[in-house]
PDB file of C-alpha atoms and ligand atoms in Angstrom:
ATOM      1  CA  MET A   1     122.834  94.809  38.219  1.00  0.00           C
ATOM      2  CA  ILE A   2     119.420  96.447  38.476  1.00  0.00           C
ATOM      3  CA  VAL A   3     117.940  98.091  35.380  1.00  0.00           C
ATOM      4  CA  LEU A   4     115.938 101.254  35.941  1.00  0.00           C
ATOM      5  CA  ILE A   5     113.694 102.721  33.239  1.00  0.00           C
ATOM      6  CA  THR A   6     111.987 106.061  33.712  1.00  0.00           C
ATOM      7  CA  GLY A   7     110.182 108.286  31.246  1.00  0.00           C
ATOM      8  CA  PRO A   8     107.055 110.398  30.942  1.00  0.00           C
ATOM      9  CA  SER A   9     103.718 108.607  30.796  1.00  0.00           C
ATOM     10  CA  GLY A  10     103.056 107.895  27.101  1.00  0.00           C
ATOM     11  CA  ALA A  11     106.759 107.820  26.121  1.00  0.00           C
ATOM     12  CA  GLY A  12     106.266 104.117  25.414  1.00  0.00           C
ATOM     13  CA  LYS A  13     107.849 102.501  28.491  1.00  0.00           C
ATOM     14  CA  SER A  14     105.490  99.495  28.647  1.00  0.00           C
ATOM     15  CA  THR A  15     105.817  98.850  24.905  1.00  0.00           C
ATOM     16  CA  PHE A  16     109.597  99.289  25.028  1.00  0.00           C
ATOM     17  CA  ILE A  17     109.938  97.017  28.083  1.00  0.00           C
ATOM     18  CA  ALA A  18     107.842  94.276  26.451  1.00  0.00           C
ATOM     19  CA  GLY A  19     110.075  94.403  23.346  1.00  0.00           C
ATOM     20  CA  LEU A  20     113.205  94.380  25.485  1.00  0.00           C
ATOM     21  CA  MET A  21     112.152  91.492  27.720  1.00  0.00           C
ATOM     22  CA  ALA A  22     111.332  89.359  24.693  1.00  0.00           C
ATOM     23  CA  ARG A  23     115.013  89.659  23.751  1.00  0.00           C
ATOM     24  CA  ARG A  24     116.732  89.508  27.148  1.00  0.00           C
ATOM     25  CA  PRO A  25     115.644  86.491  29.220  1.00  0.00           C
ATOM     26  CA  GLU A  26     117.901  87.474  32.130  1.00  0.00           C
ATOM     27  CA  LEU A  27     115.564  90.398  32.868  1.00  0.00           C
ATOM     28  CA  GLU A  28     112.579  90.112  35.161  1.00  0.00           C
ATOM     29  CA  PHE A  29     110.009  92.861  35.474  1.00  0.00           C
ATOM     30  CA  SER A  30     109.791  94.269  38.991  1.00  0.00           C
ATOM     31  CA  VAL A  31     106.122  94.114  39.961  1.00  0.00           C
ATOM     32  CA  SER A  32     105.288  97.235  41.958  1.00  0.00           C
ATOM     33  CA  THR A  33     102.580  97.641  44.563  1.00  0.00           C
ATOM     34  CA  THR A  34      99.936 100.276  43.867  1.00  0.00           C
ATOM     35  CA  THR A  35      96.710 101.731  45.210  1.00  0.00           C
ATOM     36  CA  ARG A  36      95.406 102.580  41.745  1.00  0.00           C
ATOM     37  CA  PRO A  37      92.475 100.537  40.422  1.00  0.00           C
ATOM     38  CA  ILE A  38      93.222  97.603  38.158  1.00  0.00           C
ATOM     39  CA  ARG A  39      92.676  98.346  34.425  1.00  0.00           C
ATOM     40  CA  PRO A  40      91.031  95.994  31.926  1.00  0.00           C
ATOM     41  CA  GLY A  41      93.596  93.493  30.687  1.00  0.00           C
ATOM     42  CA  GLU A  42      95.791  93.798  33.764  1.00  0.00           C
ATOM     43  CA  MET A  43      96.395  90.931  36.182  1.00  0.00           C
ATOM     44  CA  ASP A  44      96.972  91.227  39.923  1.00  0.00           C
ATOM     45  CA  GLY A  45     100.480  89.991  40.760  1.00  0.00           C
ATOM     46  CA  ARG A  46     101.678  90.241  37.139  1.00  0.00           C
ATOM     47  CA  ASP A  47     101.276  93.929  36.262  1.00  0.00           C
ATOM     48  CA  TYR A  48     101.085  95.210  39.833  1.00  0.00           C
ATOM     49  CA  ASP A  49     100.295  93.992  43.311  1.00  0.00           C
ATOM     50  CA  PHE A  50      97.018  95.880  43.795  1.00  0.00           C
ATOM     51  CA  VAL A  51      96.238  96.945  47.361  1.00  0.00           C
ATOM     52  CA  ASP A  52      93.837  99.374  49.041  1.00  0.00           C
ATOM     53  CA  ASP A  53      94.995 102.428  51.007  1.00  0.00           C
ATOM     54  CA  ALA A  54      95.009 100.576  54.318  1.00  0.00           C
ATOM     55  CA  GLY A  55      97.080  97.765  52.791  1.00  0.00           C
ATOM     56  CA  PHE A  56      99.605 100.271  51.452  1.00  0.00           C
ATOM     57  CA  ASP A  57      99.748 101.997  54.866  1.00  0.00           C
ATOM     58  CA  ARG A  58     100.545  98.662  56.517  1.00  0.00           C
ATOM     59  CA  LEU A  59     103.400  98.015  54.067  1.00  0.00           C
ATOM     60  CA  VAL A  60     104.830 101.507  54.686  1.00  0.00           C
ATOM     61  CA  ALA A  61     104.637 100.952  58.458  1.00  0.00           C
ATOM     62  CA  ALA A  62     106.404  97.587  58.074  1.00  0.00           C
ATOM     63  CA  ASP A  63     109.225  99.261  56.070  1.00  0.00           C
ATOM     64  CA  ALA A  64     108.422  96.909  53.173  1.00  0.00           C
ATOM     65  CA  PHE A  65     109.376  99.415  50.447  1.00  0.00           C
ATOM     66  CA  VAL A  66     112.759 100.188  48.910  1.00  0.00           C
ATOM     67  CA  GLU A  67     111.056 103.322  47.561  1.00  0.00           C
ATOM     68  CA  TRP A  68     107.520 104.575  47.155  1.00  0.00           C
ATOM     69  CA  ALA A  69     105.926 107.741  45.786  1.00  0.00           C
ATOM     70  CA  HIS A  70     102.693 109.507  44.914  1.00  0.00           C
ATOM     71  CA  VAL A  71     102.273 109.406  41.119  1.00  0.00           C
ATOM     72  CA  HIS A  72      99.226 110.860  39.336  1.00  0.00           C
ATOM     73  CA  GLY A  73      97.330 110.932  42.634  1.00  0.00           C
ATOM     74  CA  ARG A  74      97.969 107.288  43.598  1.00  0.00           C
ATOM     75  CA  ARG A  75     100.707 105.526  45.544  1.00  0.00           C
ATOM     76  CA  TYR A  76     103.223 103.180  43.941  1.00  0.00           C
ATOM     77  CA  GLY A  77     106.160 101.358  45.516  1.00  0.00           C
ATOM     78  CA  THR A  78     108.874  98.763  44.997  1.00  0.00           C
ATOM     79  CA  THR A  79     108.999  96.129  47.741  1.00  0.00           C
ATOM     80  CA  ARG A  80     112.177  94.615  49.167  1.00  0.00           C
ATOM     81  CA  ARG A  81     110.466  91.211  48.960  1.00  0.00           C
ATOM     82  CA  ARG A  82     110.017  91.401  45.169  1.00  0.00           C
ATOM     83  CA  LEU A  83     113.579  92.654  44.625  1.00  0.00           C
ATOM     84  CA  ASP A  84     115.091  89.973  46.882  1.00  0.00           C
ATOM     85  CA  GLU A  85     113.140  87.199  45.161  1.00  0.00           C
ATOM     86  CA  MET A  86     114.460  88.231  41.738  1.00  0.00           C
ATOM     87  CA  THR A  87     118.032  88.601  42.915  1.00  0.00           C
ATOM     88  CA  ARG A  88     117.937  85.196  44.658  1.00  0.00           C
ATOM     89  CA  ALA A  89     116.626  83.635  41.430  1.00  0.00           C
ATOM     90  CA  GLY A  90     119.661  85.046  39.580  1.00  0.00           C
ATOM     91  CA  LYS A  91     117.522  87.458  37.548  1.00  0.00           C
ATOM     92  CA  VAL A  92     118.290  91.071  36.650  1.00  0.00           C
ATOM     93  CA  PRO A  93     115.421  93.161  38.054  1.00  0.00           C
ATOM     94  CA  LEU A  94     113.946  95.722  35.652  1.00  0.00           C
ATOM     95  CA  LEU A  95     112.236  98.629  37.413  1.00  0.00           C
ATOM     96  CA  ASP A  96     109.727 100.937  35.707  1.00  0.00           C
ATOM     97  CA  VAL A  97     109.377 103.708  38.281  1.00  0.00           C
ATOM     98  CA  ASP A  98     108.832 107.463  38.163  1.00  0.00           C
ATOM     99  CA  VAL A  99     111.552 110.093  38.714  1.00  0.00           C
ATOM    100  CA  GLN A 100     111.041 110.209  42.500  1.00  0.00           C
ATOM    101  CA  GLY A 101     111.551 106.458  42.812  1.00  0.00           C
ATOM    102  CA  GLY A 102     114.316 106.527  40.198  1.00  0.00           C
ATOM    103  CA  VAL A 103     116.376 109.164  41.977  1.00  0.00           C
ATOM    104  CA  SER A 104     115.917 107.266  45.246  1.00  0.00           C
ATOM    105  CA  VAL A 105     117.143 103.900  43.899  1.00  0.00           C
ATOM    106  CA  ILE A 106     120.077 105.577  42.086  1.00  0.00           C
ATOM    107  CA  GLN A 107     121.124 107.017  45.463  1.00  0.00           C
ATOM    108  CA  GLN A 108     120.586 103.754  47.353  1.00  0.00           C
ATOM    109  CA  PHE A 109     122.151 101.274  44.912  1.00  0.00           C
ATOM    110  CA  GLY A 110     124.812 103.459  43.218  1.00  0.00           C
ATOM    111  CA  ASP A 111     126.910 101.579  40.683  1.00  0.00           C
ATOM    112  CA  ALA A 112     124.602  98.563  40.681  1.00  0.00           C
ATOM    113  CA  ILE A 113     121.960 100.614  38.844  1.00  0.00           C
ATOM    114  CA  VAL A 114     121.866 100.875  35.052  1.00  0.00           C
ATOM    115  CA  SER A 115     119.652 103.936  34.713  1.00  0.00           C
ATOM    116  CA  VAL A 116     117.865 104.792  31.484  1.00  0.00           C
ATOM    117  CA  PHE A 117     115.632 107.767  30.737  1.00  0.00           C
ATOM    118  CA  LEU A 118     113.257 107.081  27.858  1.00  0.00           C
ATOM    119  CA  PHE A 119     112.218 110.150  25.845  1.00  0.00           C
ATOM    120  CA  PRO A 120     109.394 110.488  23.349  1.00  0.00           C
ATOM    121  CA  PRO A 121     110.633 111.940  20.014  1.00  0.00           C
ATOM    122  CA  SER A 122     108.767 115.245  20.601  1.00  0.00           C
ATOM    123  CA  TRP A 123     106.095 116.838  22.782  1.00  0.00           C
ATOM    124  CA  GLU A 124     103.634 116.592  19.884  1.00  0.00           C
ATOM    125  CA  GLU A 125     104.300 112.873  19.520  1.00  0.00           C
ATOM    126  CA  LEU A 126     103.943 112.376  23.282  1.00  0.00           C
ATOM    127  CA  GLU A 127     100.503 113.981  23.152  1.00  0.00           C
ATOM    128  CA  ARG A 128      99.558 111.856  20.155  1.00  0.00           C
ATOM    129  CA  ARG A 129     100.635 108.643  21.939  1.00  0.00           C
ATOM    130  CA  LEU A 130      98.712 109.546  25.086  1.00  0.00           C
ATOM    131  CA  ARG A 131      95.563 110.083  22.971  1.00  0.00           C
ATOM    132  CA  SER A 132      96.119 106.948  20.880  1.00  0.00           C
ATOM    133  CA  ARG A 133      96.250 104.810  24.022  1.00  0.00           C
ATOM    134  CA  GLY A 134      92.647 105.798  24.675  1.00  0.00           C
ATOM    135  CA  THR A 135      92.844 105.261  28.440  1.00  0.00           C
ATOM    136  CA  ASP A 136      92.770 108.887  29.640  1.00  0.00           C
ATOM    137  CA  THR A 137      90.320 111.787  29.674  1.00  0.00           C
ATOM    138  CA  GLU A 138      91.383 115.123  28.115  1.00  0.00           C
ATOM    139  CA  GLU A 139      91.928 116.460  31.626  1.00  0.00           C
ATOM    140  CA  ALA A 140      94.156 113.501  32.540  1.00  0.00           C
ATOM    141  CA  ILE A 141      96.143 113.944  29.303  1.00  0.00           C
ATOM    142  CA  ALA A 142      96.738 117.633  30.092  1.00  0.00           C
ATOM    143  CA  GLY A 143      97.897 116.616  33.589  1.00  0.00           C
ATOM    144  CA  ARG A 144     100.273 113.958  32.238  1.00  0.00           C
ATOM    145  CA  LEU A 145     101.774 116.447  29.751  1.00  0.00           C
ATOM    146  CA  LYS A 146     102.379 118.956  32.541  1.00  0.00           C
ATOM    147  CA  THR A 147     103.954 116.281  34.735  1.00  0.00           C
ATOM    148  CA  ALA A 148     106.108 115.180  31.768  1.00  0.00           C
ATOM    149  CA  ARG A 149     107.741 118.638  31.590  1.00  0.00           C
ATOM    150  CA  ALA A 150     108.718 118.378  35.257  1.00  0.00           C
ATOM    151  CA  GLU A 151     109.944 114.780  34.848  1.00  0.00           C
ATOM    152  CA  VAL A 152     112.389 115.457  31.999  1.00  0.00           C
ATOM    153  CA  ALA A 153     114.167 117.946  34.295  1.00  0.00           C
ATOM    154  CA  PHE A 154     115.425 114.850  36.185  1.00  0.00           C
ATOM    155  CA  ALA A 155     116.858 113.187  33.055  1.00  0.00           C
ATOM    156  CA  PRO A 156     120.449 114.385  33.793  1.00  0.00           C
ATOM    157  CA  ARG A 157     120.453 112.076  36.868  1.00  0.00           C
ATOM    158  CA  TYR A 158     120.215 109.063  34.523  1.00  0.00           C
ATOM    159  CA  THR A 159     123.289 107.525  32.862  1.00  0.00           C
ATOM    160  CA  TYR A 160     121.671 106.623  29.529  1.00  0.00           C
ATOM    161  CA  TRP A 161     119.189 108.487  27.356  1.00  0.00           C
ATOM    162  CA  ILE A 162     117.160 106.686  24.721  1.00  0.00           C
ATOM    163  CA  VAL A 163     114.723 108.400  22.365  1.00  0.00           C
ATOM    164  CA  ASN A 164     111.842 106.027  21.643  1.00  0.00           C
ATOM    165  CA  ASP A 165     111.359 107.012  17.997  1.00  0.00           C
ATOM    166  CA  ASP A 166     111.483 103.728  16.098  1.00  0.00           C
ATOM    167  CA  LEU A 167     110.675 101.008  18.634  1.00  0.00           C
ATOM    168  CA  GLU A 168     113.004  98.348  17.205  1.00  0.00           C
ATOM    169  CA  GLN A 169     115.928 100.772  17.077  1.00  0.00           C
ATOM    170  CA  ALA A 170     115.265 101.938  20.624  1.00  0.00           C
ATOM    171  CA  VAL A 171     115.261  98.324  21.875  1.00  0.00           C
ATOM    172  CA  ASP A 172     118.454  97.649  19.868  1.00  0.00           C
ATOM    173  CA  ARG A 173     120.156 100.556  21.661  1.00  0.00           C
ATOM    174  CA  MET A 174     119.047  99.187  25.022  1.00  0.00           C
ATOM    175  CA  THR A 175     120.337  95.670  24.313  1.00  0.00           C
ATOM    176  CA  ALA A 176     123.705  97.230  23.363  1.00  0.00           C
ATOM    177  CA  ILE A 177     123.764  99.049  26.721  1.00  0.00           C
ATOM    178  CA  LEU A 178     123.023  95.808  28.610  1.00  0.00           C
ATOM    179  CA  THR A 179     125.741  93.942  26.742  1.00  0.00           C
ATOM    180  CA  ALA A 180     128.268  96.674  27.502  1.00  0.00           C
ATOM    181  CA  GLU A 181     127.226  96.862  31.159  1.00  0.00           C
ATOM    182  CA  ALA A 182     127.626  93.092  31.576  1.00  0.00           C
ATOM    183  CA  CYS A 183     131.226  93.421  30.290  1.00  0.00           C
ATOM    184  CA  ARG A 184     132.198  96.110  32.791  1.00  0.00           C
ATOM    185  CA  SER A 185     134.945  94.937  35.114  1.00  0.00           C
ATOM    186  CA  ARG A 186     132.788  95.676  38.144  1.00  0.00           C
ATOM    187  CA  SER A 187     130.233  93.145  36.894  1.00  0.00           C
ATOM    188  CA  PHE A 188     132.716  90.340  37.621  1.00  0.00           C
ATOM    189  CA  PRO A 189     133.320  89.226  41.212  1.00  0.00           C
ATOM    190  CA  ALA A 190     136.865  88.172  40.186  1.00  0.00           C
ATOM    191  CA  PRO A 191     138.951  88.466  37.007  1.00  0.00           C
ATOM    192  CA  PRO A 192     137.926  85.896  34.368  1.00  0.00           C
ATOM    193  CA  LEU A 193     141.525  84.512  34.500  1.00  0.00           C
ATOM    194  CA  GLU A 194     143.113  83.936  37.902  1.00  0.00           C
TER     195      GLU A 194
HETATM  196  P1  ADP B 201     104.017 104.339  28.832  1.00  0.00           P
HETATM  197  O1  ADP B 201     104.134 102.937  29.405  1.00  0.00           O
HETATM  198  O2  ADP B 201     105.314 105.083  28.823  1.00  0.00           O
HETATM  199  O3  ADP B 201     102.939 105.156  29.471  1.00  0.00           O
HETATM  200  P2  ADP B 201     102.916 102.986  26.448  1.00  0.00           P
HETATM  201  O4  ADP B 201     103.879 101.848  26.262  1.00  0.00           O
HETATM  202  O5  ADP B 201     101.568 102.695  27.047  1.00  0.00           O
HETATM  203  O6  ADP B 201     103.631 104.189  27.289  1.00  0.00           O
HETATM  204  O7  ADP B 201     102.768 103.694  25.021  1.00  0.00           O
HETATM  205  C1  ADP B 201     101.878 104.792  24.794  1.00  0.00           C
HETATM  206  C2  ADP B 201     101.327 104.681  23.366  1.00  0.00           C
HETATM  207  O8  ADP B 201     102.389 104.909  22.420  1.00  0.00           O
HETATM  208  C3  ADP B 201     100.742 103.303  23.042  1.00  0.00           C
HETATM  209  O9  ADP B 201      99.595 103.482  22.243  1.00  0.00           O
HETATM  210  C4  ADP B 201     101.874 102.624  22.253  1.00  0.00           C
HETATM  211  O10 ADP B 201     101.379 101.659  21.346  1.00  0.00           O
HETATM  212  C5  ADP B 201     102.528 103.798  21.528  1.00  0.00           C
HETATM  213  N1  ADP B 201     103.971 103.621  21.279  1.00  0.00           N
HETATM  214  C6  ADP B 201     104.917 103.156  22.129  1.00  0.00           C
HETATM  215  N2  ADP B 201     106.131 103.160  21.560  1.00  0.00           N
HETATM  216  C7  ADP B 201     105.976 103.637  20.305  1.00  0.00           C
HETATM  217  C8  ADP B 201     106.879 103.888  19.186  1.00  0.00           C
HETATM  218  N3  ADP B 201     108.197 103.657  19.277  1.00  0.00           N
HETATM  219  N4  ADP B 201     106.354 104.385  18.062  1.00  0.00           N
HETATM  220  C9  ADP B 201     105.010 104.645  17.964  1.00  0.00           C
HETATM  221  N5  ADP B 201     104.112 104.427  18.960  1.00  0.00           N
HETATM  222  C10 ADP B 201     104.583 103.941  20.115  1.00  0.00           C
HETATM  223  P1  5GP B 202     100.636 103.419  35.458  1.00  0.00           P
HETATM  224  O1  5GP B 202      99.588 103.679  36.505  1.00  0.00           O
HETATM  225  O2  5GP B 202     100.344 104.104  34.157  1.00  0.00           O
HETATM  226  O3  5GP B 202     100.914 101.944  35.305  1.00  0.00           O
HETATM  227  O4  5GP B 202     101.997 104.037  36.003  1.00  0.00           O
HETATM  228  C1  5GP B 202     102.080 105.381  36.325  1.00  0.00           C
HETATM  229  C2  5GP B 202     103.480 105.769  36.732  1.00  0.00           C
HETATM  230  O5  5GP B 202     103.856 105.120  37.953  1.00  0.00           O
HETATM  231  C3  5GP B 202     104.583 105.426  35.736  1.00  0.00           C
HETATM  232  O6  5GP B 202     105.340 106.625  35.524  1.00  0.00           O
HETATM  233  C4  5GP B 202     105.445 104.405  36.440  1.00  0.00           C
HETATM  234  O7  5GP B 202     106.804 104.552  36.097  1.00  0.00           O
HETATM  235  C5  5GP B 202     105.217 104.772  37.899  1.00  0.00           C
HETATM  236  N1  5GP B 202     105.473 103.644  38.795  1.00  0.00           N
HETATM  237  C6  5GP B 202     105.097 102.358  38.625  1.00  0.00           C
HETATM  238  N2  5GP B 202     105.538 101.596  39.645  1.00  0.00           N
HETATM  239  C7  5GP B 202     106.216 102.417  40.484  1.00  0.00           C
HETATM  240  C8  5GP B 202     106.923 102.216  41.720  1.00  0.00           C
HETATM  241  O8  5GP B 202     107.016 101.125  42.266  1.00  0.00           O
HETATM  242  N3  5GP B 202     107.487 103.306  42.287  1.00  0.00           N
HETATM  243  C9  5GP B 202     107.425 104.540  41.724  1.00  0.00           C
HETATM  244  N4  5GP B 202     108.040 105.548  42.369  1.00  0.00           N
HETATM  245  N5  5GP B 202     106.783 104.774  40.566  1.00  0.00           N
HETATM  246  C10 5GP B 202     106.180 103.726  39.946  1.00  0.00           C
END
């Protein structure tokens, strides 16, 4: 199983994922590689693997990525190495990637993907959350809102939709999805009783 979470910037993905991971120890966050600058409070190797453009080019040339995309003017990608490490450790990888990456991994991994699109409760609330985060200029916020409209058009490609209204309730809905997914017959290599 690989868990995929996608949603517009400001929908609350990071907050939601932190709440979810505190409750589901089988999950491990998939650390992406990016060319964007590190933000205060972030740690290289924990939040992202931060590389420069030449470093990213080398990884692309070496076919190191399962998927990669331009997002908000920077490049982001999921490496095979990170995914393999998690799978070998018996963890369930949790990917937070944009719609381009999401559609790509849904196509590549099919039934193994539990895909979730996280919605903000409204456009007004999305704008409020983007402002409240305090990390973006007005111009960047306008850009993220425009991108958000294009992103939600991809939501029908995702199996599950969660509206991140009340955080606790949203995380409750996600833990119910994970429990149900783990009970699907295809999750078992053989029937529980021979
Ligand atoms: P994303 O990772 O999708 O860009 P963040 O997790 O950074 O979004 O959340 C954006 C802002 O919205 C943050 O200030 C966060 O505290 C707030 N937020 C997230 N989830 C909720 C929620 N359910 N209710 C109210 N505010 C929220
Ligand atoms: P941020 O820079 O705010 O951390 O992330 C910006 C956007 O990049 C988010 O929408 C996030 O889902 C997306 N993103 C993060 N990692 C990856 C990745 O590995 N691949 C793709 N395609 N998108 C990613």
